[in-house]
Amino acid sequence: DARVTQTPRHKVTEMGQEVTMRCQPILGHNTVFWYRQTMMQGLELLAYFRNRAPLDDSGMPKDRFSAEMPDATLATLKIQPSEPRDSAVYFCASGLDPGAASPLHFGNGTRLTVT
Amino acid sequence: SQQGEEDPQALSIQEGENATMNCSYKTSINNLQWYRQNSGRGLVHLILIRSNEREKHSGRLRVTLDTSKKSSSLLITASRAADTASYFCATDAGGRQGGSEKLVFGKGTKLTVNP
């Protein structure tokens, strides 16, 4: 049963440290989305890619966040330096183009705690 | 900002009862999707309804869409304790006609089904 894999599942780090979250999308999916979920804001779209090219990262704080797809099997989300307000669950999801007209498949998320 | 808003924020019912959740959105859409999230897990796609459809069924799920009112509802019939989860609606966020890129989520309805 194909699924999106995210690592790590949990990450606790101190303020100022670099955090890298990884996502392996489902083979054959050409769109990848990064979302952040908090109680206050719900699910926020941070960035998304189609065929490995970044299409929109307007939801992402540019000064500290970066998202890349080094190859079709790996998407990364990096925070440098991390801050306590970055504490959240980060989800990766993959799907088929066009992204919003087909179901998205979500990973189980990375729960990030920045102290 | 969220495109879709679910109502109610929380719903508690007894097993066997029906559960109805509503979603309102602001701008024109091409399609609307409903997702379910169990605690500590990623979102799982339930059903997609296109803007030219008014109703769709999948097992015990029934989704309606009223584009004139910019609203949708998700009905779960004969609920079970295992239906306990958060339910989210998601809409495309005004991408190109016929196929949109972004999928924007509401904050969800937390459903509790008591045995």
Short mmCIF file of C-alpha atoms in Angstrom, two decimals:
data_model
loop_
_atom_site.label_atom_id
_atom_site.label_comp_id
_atom_site.label_asym_id
_atom_site.label_seq_id
_atom_site.Cartn_x
_atom_site.Cartn_y
_atom_site.Cartn_z
CA ASP A 1 0.00 0.00 0.00
CA ALA A 2 1.77 3.15 -1.23
CA ARG A 3 2.13 5.96 1.27
CA VAL A 4 3.97 9.18 1.96
CA THR A 5 6.82 8.74 4.41
CA GLN A 6 8.01 11.55 6.66
CA THR A 7 11.04 11.60 8.90
CA PRO A 8 11.60 12.21 11.71
CA ARG A 9 8.23 11.65 13.38
CA HIS A 10 9.22 13.77 16.34
CA LYS A 11 11.91 16.40 16.76
CA VAL A 12 12.78 18.39 19.86
CA THR A 13 15.39 21.06 19.43
CA GLU A 14 16.62 24.25 21.01
CA MET A 15 15.96 27.68 19.61
CA GLY A 16 18.55 28.66 17.03
CA GLN A 17 19.24 25.13 15.83
CA GLU A 18 18.73 23.98 12.26
CA VAL A 19 15.90 21.55 11.60
CA THR A 20 15.53 19.43 8.48
CA MET A 21 12.37 17.46 7.76
CA ARG A 22 12.23 14.90 4.98
CA CYS A 23 9.44 13.50 2.88
CA GLN A 24 9.30 10.64 0.43
CA PRO A 25 6.26 11.15 -1.82
CA ILE A 26 4.37 8.30 -3.40
CA LEU A 27 6.14 7.00 -6.50
CA GLY A 28 4.59 8.51 -9.61
CA HIS A 29 3.07 11.52 -7.86
CA ASN A 30 4.30 14.77 -9.36
CA THR A 31 2.95 17.32 -6.89
CA VAL A 32 4.26 17.72 -3.36
CA PHE A 33 2.83 20.01 -0.70
CA TRP A 34 4.15 21.09 2.69
CA TYR A 35 1.60 22.09 5.35
CA ARG A 36 1.99 23.23 8.93
CA GLN A 37 -0.71 22.44 11.49
CA THR A 38 -1.25 24.28 14.78
CA MET A 39 -4.25 24.58 17.05
CA MET A 40 -4.50 28.32 16.45
CA GLN A 41 -3.99 28.50 12.68
CA GLY A 42 -5.13 25.08 11.54
CA LEU A 43 -3.49 23.77 8.36
CA GLU A 44 -1.37 26.34 6.60
CA LEU A 45 0.07 25.75 3.17
CA LEU A 46 3.78 26.52 3.22
CA ALA A 47 4.97 25.47 -0.23
CA TYR A 48 4.28 23.16 -3.11
CA PHE A 49 6.10 21.65 -6.03
CA ARG A 50 5.11 20.26 -9.39
CA ASN A 51 7.58 18.03 -11.21
CA ARG A 52 10.16 19.07 -8.59
CA ALA A 53 9.85 22.76 -9.47
CA PRO A 54 8.70 25.11 -6.70
CA LEU A 55 5.42 26.72 -7.74
CA ASP A 56 4.44 28.69 -4.69
CA ASP A 57 6.15 29.24 -1.37
CA SER A 58 4.31 32.41 -0.44
CA GLY A 59 3.08 30.84 2.79
CA MET A 60 6.57 30.25 4.04
CA PRO A 61 8.65 32.69 6.16
CA LYS A 62 11.43 33.27 3.65
CA ASP A 63 14.06 34.40 6.07
CA ARG A 64 14.28 31.09 7.89
CA PHE A 65 12.42 28.44 5.90
CA SER A 66 13.48 26.73 2.72
CA ALA A 67 11.95 23.87 0.75
CA GLU A 68 13.60 21.80 -1.94
CA MET A 69 13.17 18.66 -3.99
CA PRO A 70 16.65 17.30 -4.72
CA ASP A 71 15.05 14.45 -6.67
CA ALA A 72 11.63 12.97 -7.34
CA THR A 73 11.83 10.72 -4.29
CA LEU A 74 12.80 13.34 -1.71
CA ALA A 75 11.39 16.65 -0.54
CA THR A 76 12.97 18.59 2.30
CA LEU A 77 11.83 21.43 4.52
CA LYS A 78 14.51 23.23 6.44
CA ILE A 79 14.26 25.80 9.22
CA GLN A 80 17.37 27.78 10.11
CA PRO A 81 17.43 29.16 12.74
CA SER A 82 14.44 27.59 14.47
CA GLU A 83 12.28 29.55 16.91
CA PRO A 84 9.73 28.45 19.54
CA ARG A 85 6.88 29.76 17.34
CA ASP A 86 7.85 27.16 14.74
CA SER A 87 6.58 24.42 17.06
CA ALA A 88 3.88 22.60 15.10
CA VAL A 89 3.17 19.45 13.15
CA TYR A 90 4.54 19.61 9.61
CA PHE A 91 2.83 17.52 6.98
CA CYS A 92 3.96 16.53 3.55
CA ALA A 93 1.39 15.44 0.98
CA SER A 94 1.71 14.21 -2.58
CA GLY A 95 -0.70 13.92 -5.46
CA LEU A 96 -1.16 14.06 -9.20
CA ASP A 97 -1.33 17.22 -11.24
CA PRO A 98 -3.44 19.31 -11.05
CA GLY A 99 -2.90 19.23 -7.33
CA ALA A 100 -6.27 20.35 -6.13
CA ALA A 101 -8.38 18.28 -8.52
CA SER A 102 -7.13 14.95 -7.26
CA PRO A 103 -6.85 13.51 -3.76
CA LEU A 104 -3.81 14.35 -1.70
CA HIS A 105 -2.02 11.62 0.21
CA PHE A 106 -0.60 12.80 3.51
CA GLY A 107 2.28 11.51 5.58
CA ASN A 108 1.87 11.18 9.32
CA GLY A 109 3.76 14.38 9.95
CA THR A 110 6.79 15.57 11.87
CA ARG A 111 5.94 16.97 15.29
CA LEU A 112 8.46 19.74 15.94
CA THR A 113 9.04 21.23 19.37
CA VAL A 114 11.44 24.16 19.64
CA THR A 115 12.38 25.09 23.21
CA SER B 1 -6.23 32.84 5.47
CA GLN B 2 -8.52 29.81 5.31
CA GLN B 3 -10.70 29.46 2.25
CA GLY B 4 -13.09 27.05 3.93
CA GLU B 5 -14.61 27.24 7.38
CA GLU B 6 -16.22 24.24 9.01
CA ASP B 7 -19.17 24.36 11.34
CA PRO B 8 -19.57 23.29 14.07
CA GLN B 9 -16.07 23.33 15.52
CA ALA B 10 -16.94 20.32 17.67
CA LEU B 11 -19.75 17.76 17.57
CA SER B 12 -20.53 14.99 20.04
CA ILE B 13 -23.11 12.33 19.21
CA GLN B 14 -24.12 8.80 20.17
CA GLU B 15 -23.26 5.77 18.10
CA GLY B 16 -25.93 5.13 15.50
CA GLU B 17 -26.86 8.79 15.09
CA ASN B 18 -26.13 10.81 11.98
CA ALA B 19 -23.46 13.50 11.98
CA THR B 20 -23.65 16.56 9.77
CA MET B 21 -20.76 18.95 9.26
CA ASN B 22 -20.88 22.08 7.17
CA CYS B 23 -18.28 23.99 5.23
CA SER B 24 -18.52 27.50 3.86
CA TYR B 25 -16.03 29.07 1.50
CA LYS B 26 -15.46 32.49 0.03
CA THR B 27 -14.40 32.39 -3.61
CA SER B 28 -15.40 30.37 -6.65
CA ILE B 29 -14.06 26.85 -6.73
CA ASN B 30 -13.51 24.06 -9.23
CA ASN B 31 -13.95 21.32 -6.66
CA LEU B 32 -14.21 20.67 -2.95
CA GLN B 33 -12.74 17.80 -0.99
CA TRP B 34 -13.37 16.33 2.46
CA TYR B 35 -10.64 14.77 4.57
CA ARG B 36 -10.53 12.97 7.89
CA GLN B 37 -7.76 13.12 10.46
CA ASN B 38 -7.35 10.72 13.36
CA SER B 39 -5.41 11.98 16.34
CA GLY B 40 -1.68 11.98 15.71
CA ARG B 41 -2.02 10.98 12.06
CA GLY B 42 -2.06 12.59 8.66
CA LEU B 43 -5.19 13.53 6.76
CA VAL B 44 -6.98 10.91 4.72
CA HIS B 45 -9.00 11.79 1.64
CA LEU B 46 -12.69 10.90 1.86
CA ILE B 47 -14.47 12.35 -1.14
CA LEU B 48 -14.14 14.94 -3.89
CA ILE B 49 -17.08 16.80 -5.38
CA ARG B 50 -16.77 18.96 -8.47
CA SER B 51 -18.41 22.35 -8.86
CA ASN B 52 -20.90 20.99 -11.40
CA GLU B 53 -22.05 18.24 -9.02
CA ARG B 54 -24.67 18.72 -6.32
CA GLU B 55 -24.43 15.50 -4.36
CA LYS B 56 -22.10 12.56 -4.03
CA HIS B 57 -22.20 9.35 -2.01
CA SER B 58 -19.53 7.00 -0.75
CA GLY B 59 -20.63 4.26 1.62
CA ARG B 60 -22.07 5.98 4.71
CA LEU B 61 -20.87 9.39 3.51
CA ARG B 62 -23.02 11.86 1.66
CA VAL B 63 -21.64 15.18 0.47
CA THR B 64 -23.65 18.03 -0.95
CA LEU B 65 -22.44 21.17 -2.65
CA ASP B 66 -24.34 24.41 -3.14
CA THR B 67 -22.21 26.75 -5.20
CA SER B 68 -24.79 29.54 -5.01
CA LYS B 69 -24.41 29.58 -1.24
CA LYS B 70 -20.73 28.66 -1.35
CA SER B 71 -21.31 25.83 1.08
CA SER B 72 -20.97 22.09 1.38
CA SER B 73 -22.08 19.53 3.92
CA LEU B 74 -20.76 16.14 4.93
CA LEU B 75 -23.26 13.67 6.37
CA ILE B 76 -22.10 10.50 8.09
CA THR B 77 -24.99 8.12 8.59
CA ALA B 78 -25.26 5.48 11.31
CA SER B 79 -22.11 6.75 13.01
CA ARG B 80 -19.68 4.44 14.79
CA ALA B 81 -17.17 5.07 17.54
CA ALA B 82 -14.46 4.55 14.90
CA ASP B 83 -15.73 7.65 13.08
CA THR B 84 -14.32 9.76 15.91
CA ALA B 85 -11.87 12.12 14.20
CA SER B 86 -11.51 15.64 12.86
CA TYR B 87 -13.05 16.36 9.47
CA PHE B 88 -11.78 19.03 7.11
CA CYS B 89 -13.05 20.53 3.93
CA ALA B 90 -10.55 21.74 1.36
CA THR B 91 -11.01 23.90 -1.68
CA ASP B 92 -8.84 24.95 -4.56
CA ALA B 93 -7.71 28.52 -4.14
CA GLY B 94 -8.49 30.10 -7.46
CA GLY B 95 -6.03 28.48 -9.79
CA ARG B 96 -6.30 28.14 -13.52
CA GLN B 97 -9.69 27.08 -14.88
CA GLY B 98 -10.24 23.36 -14.94
CA GLY B 99 -7.31 22.58 -12.71
CA SER B 100 -6.08 24.40 -9.68
CA GLU B 101 -2.81 24.13 -7.90
CA LYS B 102 -3.40 24.96 -4.27
CA LEU B 103 -5.58 23.07 -1.83
CA VAL B 104 -6.60 25.20 1.15
CA PHE B 105 -8.06 23.63 4.29
CA GLY B 106 -10.47 24.86 6.91
CA LYS B 107 -9.85 24.41 10.63
CA GLY B 108 -11.99 21.31 10.87
CA THR B 109 -14.83 19.84 12.88
CA LYS B 110 -13.88 17.58 15.74
CA LEU B 111 -16.39 14.72 15.83
CA THR B 112 -16.76 12.48 18.87
CA VAL B 113 -18.98 9.42 18.56
CA ASN B 114 -19.79 7.97 21.96
CA PRO B 115 -20.34 4.21 22.20
#
